[in-house]
mmCIF file of C-alpha atoms and ligand atoms in Angstrom:
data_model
loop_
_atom_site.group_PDB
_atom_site.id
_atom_site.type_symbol
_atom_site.label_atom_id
_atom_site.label_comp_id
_atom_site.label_asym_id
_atom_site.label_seq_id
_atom_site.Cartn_x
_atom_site.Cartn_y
_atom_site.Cartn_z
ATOM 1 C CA UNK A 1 8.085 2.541 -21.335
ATOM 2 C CA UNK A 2 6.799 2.495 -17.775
ATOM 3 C CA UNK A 3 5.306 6.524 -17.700
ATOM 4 C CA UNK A 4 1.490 4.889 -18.372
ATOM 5 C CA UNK A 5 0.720 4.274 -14.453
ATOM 6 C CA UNK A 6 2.568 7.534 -13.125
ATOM 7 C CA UNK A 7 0.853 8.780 -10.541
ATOM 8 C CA UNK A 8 -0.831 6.183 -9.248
ATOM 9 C CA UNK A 9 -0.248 3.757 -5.946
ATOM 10 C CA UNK A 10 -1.706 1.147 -3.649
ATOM 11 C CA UNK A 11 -1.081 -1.676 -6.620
ATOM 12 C CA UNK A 12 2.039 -1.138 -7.464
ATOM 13 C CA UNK A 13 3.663 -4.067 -8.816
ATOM 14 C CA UNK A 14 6.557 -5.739 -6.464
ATOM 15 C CA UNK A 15 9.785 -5.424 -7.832
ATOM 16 C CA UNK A 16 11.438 -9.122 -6.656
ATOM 17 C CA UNK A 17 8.111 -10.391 -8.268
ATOM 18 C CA UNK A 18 6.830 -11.241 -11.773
ATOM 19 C CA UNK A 19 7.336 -8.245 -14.755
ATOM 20 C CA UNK A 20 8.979 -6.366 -11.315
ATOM 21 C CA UNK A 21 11.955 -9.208 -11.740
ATOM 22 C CA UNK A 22 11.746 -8.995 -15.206
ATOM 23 C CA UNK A 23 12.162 -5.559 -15.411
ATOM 24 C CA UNK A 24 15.105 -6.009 -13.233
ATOM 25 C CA UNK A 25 16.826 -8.633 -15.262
ATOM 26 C CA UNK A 26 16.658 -6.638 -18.123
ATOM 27 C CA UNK A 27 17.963 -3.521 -15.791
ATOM 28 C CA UNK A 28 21.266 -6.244 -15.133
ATOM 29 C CA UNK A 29 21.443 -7.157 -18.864
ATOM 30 C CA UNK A 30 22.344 -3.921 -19.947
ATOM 31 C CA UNK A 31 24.535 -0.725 -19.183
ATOM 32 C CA UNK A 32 22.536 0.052 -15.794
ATOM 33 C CA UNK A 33 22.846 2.793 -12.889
ATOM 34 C CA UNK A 34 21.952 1.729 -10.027
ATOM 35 C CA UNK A 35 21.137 4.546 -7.300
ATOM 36 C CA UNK A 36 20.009 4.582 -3.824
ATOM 37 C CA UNK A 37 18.339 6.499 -0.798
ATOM 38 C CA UNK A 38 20.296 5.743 2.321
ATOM 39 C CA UNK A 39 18.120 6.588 5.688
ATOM 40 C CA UNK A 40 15.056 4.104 5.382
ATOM 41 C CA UNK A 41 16.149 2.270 2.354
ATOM 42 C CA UNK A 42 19.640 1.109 2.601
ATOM 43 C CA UNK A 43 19.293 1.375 6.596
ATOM 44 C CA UNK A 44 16.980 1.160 8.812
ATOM 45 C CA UNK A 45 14.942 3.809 10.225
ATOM 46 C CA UNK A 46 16.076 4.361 13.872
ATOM 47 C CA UNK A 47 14.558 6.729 16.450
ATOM 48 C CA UNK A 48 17.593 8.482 17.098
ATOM 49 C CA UNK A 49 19.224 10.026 13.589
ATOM 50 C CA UNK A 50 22.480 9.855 14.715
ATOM 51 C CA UNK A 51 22.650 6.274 15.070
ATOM 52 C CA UNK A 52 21.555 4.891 12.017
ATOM 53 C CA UNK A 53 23.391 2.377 10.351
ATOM 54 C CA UNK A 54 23.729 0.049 7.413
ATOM 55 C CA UNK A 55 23.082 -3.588 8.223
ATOM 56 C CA UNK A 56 26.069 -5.841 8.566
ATOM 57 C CA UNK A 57 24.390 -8.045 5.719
ATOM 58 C CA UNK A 58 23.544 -4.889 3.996
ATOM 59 C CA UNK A 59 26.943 -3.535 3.535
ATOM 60 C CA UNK A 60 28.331 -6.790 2.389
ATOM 61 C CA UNK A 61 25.456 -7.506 -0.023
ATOM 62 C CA UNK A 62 26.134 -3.615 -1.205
ATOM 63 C CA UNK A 63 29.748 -3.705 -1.856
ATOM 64 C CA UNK A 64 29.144 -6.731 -4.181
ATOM 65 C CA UNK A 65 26.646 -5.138 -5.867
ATOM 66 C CA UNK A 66 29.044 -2.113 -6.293
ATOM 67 C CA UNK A 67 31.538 -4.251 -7.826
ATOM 68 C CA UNK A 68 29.478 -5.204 -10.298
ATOM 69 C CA UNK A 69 27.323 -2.323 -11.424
ATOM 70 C CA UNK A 70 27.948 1.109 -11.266
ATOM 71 C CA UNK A 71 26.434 2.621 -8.052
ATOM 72 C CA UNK A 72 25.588 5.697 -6.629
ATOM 73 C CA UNK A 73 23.846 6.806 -3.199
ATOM 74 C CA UNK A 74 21.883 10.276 -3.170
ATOM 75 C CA UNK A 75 21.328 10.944 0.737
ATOM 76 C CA UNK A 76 19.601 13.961 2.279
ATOM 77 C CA UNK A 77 22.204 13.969 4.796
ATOM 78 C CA UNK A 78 25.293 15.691 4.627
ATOM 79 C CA UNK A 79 27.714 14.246 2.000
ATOM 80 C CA UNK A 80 30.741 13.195 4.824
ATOM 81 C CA UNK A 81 28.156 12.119 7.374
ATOM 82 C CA UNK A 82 26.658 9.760 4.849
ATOM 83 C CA UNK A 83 29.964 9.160 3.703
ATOM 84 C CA UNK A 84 31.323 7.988 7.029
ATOM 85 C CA UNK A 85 28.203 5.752 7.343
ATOM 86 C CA UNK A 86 28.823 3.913 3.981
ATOM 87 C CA UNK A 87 33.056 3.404 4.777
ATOM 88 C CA UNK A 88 34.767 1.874 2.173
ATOM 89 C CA UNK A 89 32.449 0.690 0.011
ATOM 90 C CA UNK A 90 33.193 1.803 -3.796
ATOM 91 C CA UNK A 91 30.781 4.187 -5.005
ATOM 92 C CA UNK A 92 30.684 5.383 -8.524
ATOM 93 C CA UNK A 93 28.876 8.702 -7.110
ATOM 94 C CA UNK A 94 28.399 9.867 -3.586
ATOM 95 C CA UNK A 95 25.428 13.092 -3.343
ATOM 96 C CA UNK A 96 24.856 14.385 -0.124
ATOM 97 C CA UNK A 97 22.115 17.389 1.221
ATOM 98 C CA UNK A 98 19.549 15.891 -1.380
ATOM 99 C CA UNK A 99 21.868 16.737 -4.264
ATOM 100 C CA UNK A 100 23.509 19.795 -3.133
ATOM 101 C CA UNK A 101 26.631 18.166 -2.181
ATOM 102 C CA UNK A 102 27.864 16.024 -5.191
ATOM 103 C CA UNK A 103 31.903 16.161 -4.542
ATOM 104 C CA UNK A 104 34.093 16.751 -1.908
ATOM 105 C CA UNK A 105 34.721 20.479 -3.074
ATOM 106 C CA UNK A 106 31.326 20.997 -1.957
ATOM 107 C CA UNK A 107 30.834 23.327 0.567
ATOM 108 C CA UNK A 108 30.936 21.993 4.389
ATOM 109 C CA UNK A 109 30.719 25.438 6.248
ATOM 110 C CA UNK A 110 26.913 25.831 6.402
ATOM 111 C CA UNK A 111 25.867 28.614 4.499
ATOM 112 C CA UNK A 112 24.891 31.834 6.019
ATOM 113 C CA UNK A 113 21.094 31.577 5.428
ATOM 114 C CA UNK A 114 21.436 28.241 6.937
ATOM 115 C CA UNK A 115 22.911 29.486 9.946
ATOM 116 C CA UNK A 116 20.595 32.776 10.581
ATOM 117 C CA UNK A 117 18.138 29.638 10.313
ATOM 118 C CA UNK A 118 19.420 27.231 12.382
ATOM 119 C CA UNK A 119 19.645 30.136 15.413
ATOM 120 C CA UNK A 120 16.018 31.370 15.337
ATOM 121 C CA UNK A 121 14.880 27.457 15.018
ATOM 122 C CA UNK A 122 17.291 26.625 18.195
ATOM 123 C CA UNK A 123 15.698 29.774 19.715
ATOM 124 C CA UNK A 124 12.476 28.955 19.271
ATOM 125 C CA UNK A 125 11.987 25.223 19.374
ATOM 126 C CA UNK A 126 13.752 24.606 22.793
ATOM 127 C CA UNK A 127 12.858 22.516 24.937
ATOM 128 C CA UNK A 128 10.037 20.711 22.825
ATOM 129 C CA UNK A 129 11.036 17.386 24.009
ATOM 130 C CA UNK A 130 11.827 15.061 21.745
ATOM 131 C CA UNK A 131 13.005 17.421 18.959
ATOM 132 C CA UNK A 132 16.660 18.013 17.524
ATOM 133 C CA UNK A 133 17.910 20.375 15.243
ATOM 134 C CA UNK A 134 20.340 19.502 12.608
ATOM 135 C CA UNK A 135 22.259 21.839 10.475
ATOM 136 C CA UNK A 136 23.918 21.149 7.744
ATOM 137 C CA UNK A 137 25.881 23.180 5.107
ATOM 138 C CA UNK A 138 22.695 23.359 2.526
ATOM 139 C CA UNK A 139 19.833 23.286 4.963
ATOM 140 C CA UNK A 140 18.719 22.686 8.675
ATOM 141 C CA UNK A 141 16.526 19.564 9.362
ATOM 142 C CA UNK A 142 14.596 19.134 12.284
ATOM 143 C CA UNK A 143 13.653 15.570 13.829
ATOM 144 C CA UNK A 144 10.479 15.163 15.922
ATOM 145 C CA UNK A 145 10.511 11.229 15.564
ATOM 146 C CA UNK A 146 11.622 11.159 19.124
ATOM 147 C CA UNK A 147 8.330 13.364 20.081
ATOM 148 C CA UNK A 148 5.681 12.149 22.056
ATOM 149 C CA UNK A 149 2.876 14.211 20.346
ATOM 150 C CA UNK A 150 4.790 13.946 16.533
ATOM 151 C CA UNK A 151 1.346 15.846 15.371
ATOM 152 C CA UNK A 152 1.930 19.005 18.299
ATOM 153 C CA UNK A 153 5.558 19.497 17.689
ATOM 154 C CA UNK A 154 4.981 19.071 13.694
ATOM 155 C CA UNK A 155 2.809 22.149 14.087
ATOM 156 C CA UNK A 156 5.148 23.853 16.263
ATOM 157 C CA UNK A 157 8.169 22.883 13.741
ATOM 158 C CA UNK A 158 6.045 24.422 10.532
ATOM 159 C CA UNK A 159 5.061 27.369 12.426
ATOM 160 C CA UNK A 160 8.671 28.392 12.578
ATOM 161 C CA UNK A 161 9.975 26.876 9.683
ATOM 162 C CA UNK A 162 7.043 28.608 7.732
ATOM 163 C CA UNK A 163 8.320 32.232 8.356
ATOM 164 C CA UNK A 164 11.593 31.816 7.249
ATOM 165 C CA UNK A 165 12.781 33.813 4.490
ATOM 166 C CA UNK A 166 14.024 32.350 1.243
ATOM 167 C CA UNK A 167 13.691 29.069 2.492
ATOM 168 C CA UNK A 168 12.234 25.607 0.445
ATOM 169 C CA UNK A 169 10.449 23.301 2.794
ATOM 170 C CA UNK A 170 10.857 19.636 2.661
ATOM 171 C CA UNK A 171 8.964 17.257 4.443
ATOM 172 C CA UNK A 172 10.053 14.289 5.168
ATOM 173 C CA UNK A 173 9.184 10.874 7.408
ATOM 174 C CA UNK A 174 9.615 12.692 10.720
ATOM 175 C CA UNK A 175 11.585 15.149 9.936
ATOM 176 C CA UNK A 176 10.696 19.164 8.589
ATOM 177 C CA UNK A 177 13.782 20.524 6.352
ATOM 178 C CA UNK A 178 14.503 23.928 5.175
ATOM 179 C CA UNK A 179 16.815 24.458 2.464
ATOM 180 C CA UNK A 180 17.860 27.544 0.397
ATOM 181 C CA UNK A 181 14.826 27.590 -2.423
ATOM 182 C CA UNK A 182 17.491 27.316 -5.579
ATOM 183 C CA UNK A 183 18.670 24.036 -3.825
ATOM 184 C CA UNK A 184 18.948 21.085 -5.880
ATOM 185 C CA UNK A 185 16.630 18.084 -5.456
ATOM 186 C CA UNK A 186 17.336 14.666 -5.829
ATOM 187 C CA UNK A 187 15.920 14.198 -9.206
ATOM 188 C CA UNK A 188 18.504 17.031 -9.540
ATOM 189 C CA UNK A 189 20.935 14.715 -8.711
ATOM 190 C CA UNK A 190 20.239 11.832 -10.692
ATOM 191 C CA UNK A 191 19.384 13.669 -13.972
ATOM 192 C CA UNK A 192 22.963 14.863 -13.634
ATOM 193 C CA UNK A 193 24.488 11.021 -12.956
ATOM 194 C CA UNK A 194 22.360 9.967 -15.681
ATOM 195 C CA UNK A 195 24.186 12.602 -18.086
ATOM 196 C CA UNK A 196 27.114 11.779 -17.192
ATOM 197 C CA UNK A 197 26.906 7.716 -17.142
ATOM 198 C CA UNK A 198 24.247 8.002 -19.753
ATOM 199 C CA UNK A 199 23.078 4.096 -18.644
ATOM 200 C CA UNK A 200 20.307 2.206 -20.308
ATOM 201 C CA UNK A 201 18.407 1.888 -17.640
ATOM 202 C CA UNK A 202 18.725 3.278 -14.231
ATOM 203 C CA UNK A 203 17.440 1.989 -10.907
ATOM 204 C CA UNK A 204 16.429 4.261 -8.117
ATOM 205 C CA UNK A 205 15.156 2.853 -4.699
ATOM 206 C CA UNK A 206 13.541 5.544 -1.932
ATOM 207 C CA UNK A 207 11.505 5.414 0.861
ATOM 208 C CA UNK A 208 10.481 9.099 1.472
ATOM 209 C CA UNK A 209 8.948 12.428 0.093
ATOM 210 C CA UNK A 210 12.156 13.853 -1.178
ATOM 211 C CA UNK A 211 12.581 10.657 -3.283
ATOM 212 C CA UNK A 212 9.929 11.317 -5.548
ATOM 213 C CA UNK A 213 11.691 14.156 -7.585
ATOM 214 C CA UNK A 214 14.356 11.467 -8.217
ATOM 215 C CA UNK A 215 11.357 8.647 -9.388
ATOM 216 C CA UNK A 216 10.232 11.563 -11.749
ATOM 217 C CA UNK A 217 13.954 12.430 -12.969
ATOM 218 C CA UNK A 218 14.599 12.757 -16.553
ATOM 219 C CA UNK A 219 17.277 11.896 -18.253
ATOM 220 C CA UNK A 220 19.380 9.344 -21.175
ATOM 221 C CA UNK A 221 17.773 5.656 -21.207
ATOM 222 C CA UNK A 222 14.819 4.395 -18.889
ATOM 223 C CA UNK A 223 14.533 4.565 -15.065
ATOM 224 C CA UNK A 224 13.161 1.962 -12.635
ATOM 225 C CA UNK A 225 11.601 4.114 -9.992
ATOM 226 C CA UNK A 226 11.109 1.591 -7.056
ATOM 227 C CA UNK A 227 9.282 3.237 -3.451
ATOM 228 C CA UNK A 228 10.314 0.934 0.044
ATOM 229 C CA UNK A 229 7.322 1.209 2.087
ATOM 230 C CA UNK A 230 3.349 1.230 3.228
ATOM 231 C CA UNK A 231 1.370 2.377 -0.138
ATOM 232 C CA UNK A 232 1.068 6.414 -0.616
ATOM 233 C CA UNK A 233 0.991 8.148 -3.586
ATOM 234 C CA UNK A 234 3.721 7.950 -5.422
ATOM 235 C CA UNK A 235 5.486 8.710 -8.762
ATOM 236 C CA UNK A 236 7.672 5.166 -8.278
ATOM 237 C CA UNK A 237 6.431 2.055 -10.305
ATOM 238 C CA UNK A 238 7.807 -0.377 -8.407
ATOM 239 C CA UNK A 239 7.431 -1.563 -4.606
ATOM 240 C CA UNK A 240 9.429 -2.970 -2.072
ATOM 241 C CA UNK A 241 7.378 -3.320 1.179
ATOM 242 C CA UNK A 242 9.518 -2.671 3.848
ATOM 243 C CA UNK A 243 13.021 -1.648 4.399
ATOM 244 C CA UNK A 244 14.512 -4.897 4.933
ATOM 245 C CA UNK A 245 13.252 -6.441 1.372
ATOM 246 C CA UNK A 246 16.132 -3.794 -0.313
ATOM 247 C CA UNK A 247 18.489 -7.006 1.108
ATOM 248 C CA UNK A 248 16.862 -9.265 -0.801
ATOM 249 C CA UNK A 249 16.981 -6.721 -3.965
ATOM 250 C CA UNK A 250 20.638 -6.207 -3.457
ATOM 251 C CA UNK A 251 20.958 -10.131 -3.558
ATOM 252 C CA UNK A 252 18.852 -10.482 -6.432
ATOM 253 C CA UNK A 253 21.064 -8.049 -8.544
ATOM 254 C CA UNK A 254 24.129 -10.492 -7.665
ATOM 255 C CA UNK A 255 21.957 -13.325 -9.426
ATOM 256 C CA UNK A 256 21.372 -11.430 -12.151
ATOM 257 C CA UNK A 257 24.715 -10.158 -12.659
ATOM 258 C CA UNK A 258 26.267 -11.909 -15.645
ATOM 259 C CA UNK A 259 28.282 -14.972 -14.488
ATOM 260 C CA UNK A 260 31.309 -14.041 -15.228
ATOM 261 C CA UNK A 261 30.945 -10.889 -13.263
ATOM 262 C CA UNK A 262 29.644 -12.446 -10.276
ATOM 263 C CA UNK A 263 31.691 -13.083 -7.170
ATOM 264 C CA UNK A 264 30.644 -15.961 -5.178
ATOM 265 C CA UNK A 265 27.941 -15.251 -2.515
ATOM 266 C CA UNK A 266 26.402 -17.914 0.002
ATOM 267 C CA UNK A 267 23.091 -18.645 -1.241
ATOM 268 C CA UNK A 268 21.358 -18.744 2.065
ATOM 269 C CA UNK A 269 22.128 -15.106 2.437
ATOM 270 C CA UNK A 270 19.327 -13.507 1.749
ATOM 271 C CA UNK A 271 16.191 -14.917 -0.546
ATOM 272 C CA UNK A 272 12.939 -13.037 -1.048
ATOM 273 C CA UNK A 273 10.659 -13.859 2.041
ATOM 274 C CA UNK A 274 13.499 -14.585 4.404
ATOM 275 C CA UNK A 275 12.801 -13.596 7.771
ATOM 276 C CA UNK A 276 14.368 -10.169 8.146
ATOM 277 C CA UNK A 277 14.609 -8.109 11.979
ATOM 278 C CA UNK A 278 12.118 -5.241 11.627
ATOM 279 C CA UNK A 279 13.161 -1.826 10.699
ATOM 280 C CA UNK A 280 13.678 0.537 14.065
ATOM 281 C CA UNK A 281 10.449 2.345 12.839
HETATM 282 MG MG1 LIG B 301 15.035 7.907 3.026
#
């Protein structure tokens, strides 16, 4: 029902607006999946990676929200980092390393490849100030947001990363990943949830380039593809501006909940147009 604008951007349609929040009430009127992005949609985007964080509001906003729909978080990090960062909040589905990580019997040991890749990367990329290398057990990432010159240490990042064998790039806000090339994606990811759950209509929210195999997933019932962020091309067909508005989404859902679902929530919250910090980025 919503493939006829794929592909385009700029005027996408907000989602906490007009047939945005009516696409979203029907969304909450039915058997929905709701799935999110973590780094730059349910947190902020911080210079240093280690540091981010969900919001205080955030997480208590989220945990309602995960008591009344079924919710899932598909996170390029690794699954127990993002796990750690989320706590105790009741997730219906937990993906880590874009999709390669769906369960806890998922392997933590980075892989060999990953390691023979993390070493030359180490090797080569020292002391380029303001980059870090991350491994992880399905792929190495490596930050420059922390770079003076992000355009310089970008090329000196894809030079390297460029030469390695066997590897799939992903490119990211900031941040140059290699992965093994049969890696899952996270449309990956959330075709499989959608099996499994086989909703009527599932949301996924994203801010990045690794989100859009998840707005172009396939899979039972429809899917709300919804892009945080300045305009770029994008498969999503929904907006949220900046990172901060997914608040305001997260309370909307309460509303919408049915009634007799809904925990009670202090209205003054979070409403659409509140005045929100700004993300770290
Ligand atoms: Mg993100």
């Amino acid at each position: 029902m919503y493939d006829a604008r794929r592909g385009q951007d700029r005027r996408l349609p907000h989602l906490l607006r007009g047939e945005g929040r009516a696409a979203l009430g029907a969304l909450a009127a039915g058997r929905a999946l709701l799935a999110f992005d973590f780094d730059g949609t349910l947190a902020p985007l911080v210079d240093r990676h280690d540091r981010a964080r969900l919001g205080a509001r955030t997480r208590r906003l989220l945990a309602t929200v995960a008591r009344l729909y079924p919710c899932a978080v598909i996170s390029g990090r690794a699954r127990h980092d993002v796990a750690r960062r989320l706590g105790r909040i009741s997730l219906l589905a937990l993906a880590g390393s874009h999709g390669a990580e769906m369960d806890d019997r998922a392997q933590r040991m980075p892989r060999s490849s990953v390691r023979s890749w993390s070493l030359r990367l180490r090797r080569h990329l020292r002391g380029l100030p303001g980059v870090g290398v991350e491994v992880k057990p399905h792929g190495v990432a490596v930050h420059y947001r922390r770079a003076e010159d992000k355009g310089a240490a970008e090329l000196a990042i894809l030079s390297i990363v460029t030469t390695l064998e066997d590897a799939r790039l992903l490119h990211g806000s900031n941040v140059v990943e290699v992965v093994p090339i049969a890696s899952p994606t996270k449309g990956d990811a959330l075709a499989a949830l959608r099996v499994r759950f086989e909703p009527r209509v599932t949301l996924y929210v994203g801010d990045d380039v690794t989100d859009e195999d998840a707005f172009r997933s396939r899979g039972p019932g429809g899917l709300l593809p919804v892009r945080v962020g300045r305009p770029r091309p994008t498969a999503a067909l929904f907006r949220l501006d900046e990172q901060p508005e997914v608040d305001s989404l997260l309370f909307a859902l309460i509303e919408l909940a049915r009634p007799d679902d809904r925990p009670p929530v202090h209205t003054d919250e979070c409403r659409e147009g509140a005045t929100h910090e700004q993300p770290g980025d």
